[in-house]
Amino acid sequence: MSDEFYIKRCLELASLAIGNVSPNPMVGCVIVVDGKIIGEGYHQEFGKAHAEPNAVKAVFDKFGDRAEELLKQATAYVNLEPCAHFGKTPPCADLFVKHQIKKVVIGNRDPFSGVDGKGLEKLKNAGIEVVSGILDEECKYFNRRFFTRIQQQRPYIILKWAETANGYFATIGGHQKWISGALAKRLAHQWRTEEDAILIGKQTAIIDNPHLTAREWVGKNPIRLVIDKNLEVPHTNHIYNNEAKTIIFNEVKTDVIENIHYIQMEDMHFYLAQKIAFQLYLMDIQSVIIEGGANILKQFLDSNLWDEARVFTSSNSWDSGIPSPTINGNIQEQIQIGSDKLSMYINDITK
């Protein structure tokens, strides 16, 4: 099998942990001897063992006393450079050196300054053959949330909304009216399990009274983020329940009451999108879905602070309404989701 085959297997393994390892990257590791996989593993949860020790452990679990000799003959495949620093776990590069792995094949170098190139250097200095840059672009896209946080000092930002066939986003009268269908809703709940946080504004919180949880998909709830400058959302609304950690950005107070975190910000009417993005970076929130309303989405679009947009277009039309946001990006993919069309945009302007 080719190096590309095994790196793709690393990505398959790593994807099993989507939503569970942030702010770390998703990493898989495959250990091969004579064209056969003898062990594999992935980073399953933040703060726990990385992919490399899990894969090495799998070799010992399977081969026992033969493991040490097999590892000396092995090629280890990892989609991201093995870490070279002590964090919550020991350096993975040291683990490969300890077991005298014969060869290491890597997808990406790690952009984090504490690792970047240092893991490769440790391996090479120990006499291990190193190959890097295999499926480099594919691996970077796979860990785009991690790369964005490290390189741009902000979270990976996903805009999401639904619009009617004739381009309306919400009612003029300020009452709730559902646009997309049941399958679109279920998919949106799956997305919530995959990202760190979900953001809405005050009007959406009041009018729609959303839970912002993943009720229709198995997985964790995202951190709920609400922009409520003057704390006008009633405490009886769902965002104040105990189903998920909730952060309220406001100009009134900073406080923590059970799972509700109030964060006071100054002059929220100036550069709000930039302030929110930087605050989330400081909080190690690696990815966020922004669901609205129209004004919040427009501010992130106007500031060019977005990476993906996921837009459901209904087959139904309204006689009137608030126009949906205007997006300047390239359509990456269009999919039919029940009676709705899903358009996936990517922001090429930032590249």
mmCIF file of C-alpha atoms in Angstrom, residues 7 29 48 80 117 180 253 343:
data_model
loop_
_atom_site.group_PDB
_atom_site.id
_atom_site.type_symbol
_atom_site.label_atom_id
_atom_site.label_comp_id
_atom_site.label_asym_id
_atom_site.label_seq_id
_atom_site.Cartn_x
_atom_site.Cartn_y
_atom_site.Cartn_z
ATOM 1 C CA ILE A 7 -2.291 8.623 5.814
ATOM 2 C CA CYS A 29 -1.672 6.894 13.844
ATOM 3 C CA LYS A 48 -6.018 11.927 27.304
ATOM 4 C CA LEU A 80 0.255 15.516 11.986
ATOM 5 C CA GLY A 117 9.655 21.119 13.128
ATOM 6 C CA SER A 180 -36.242 24.312 6.557
ATOM 7 C CA LYS A 253 -21.522 42.587 34.227
ATOM 8 C CA SER A 343 -25.284 25.064 -0.321
#
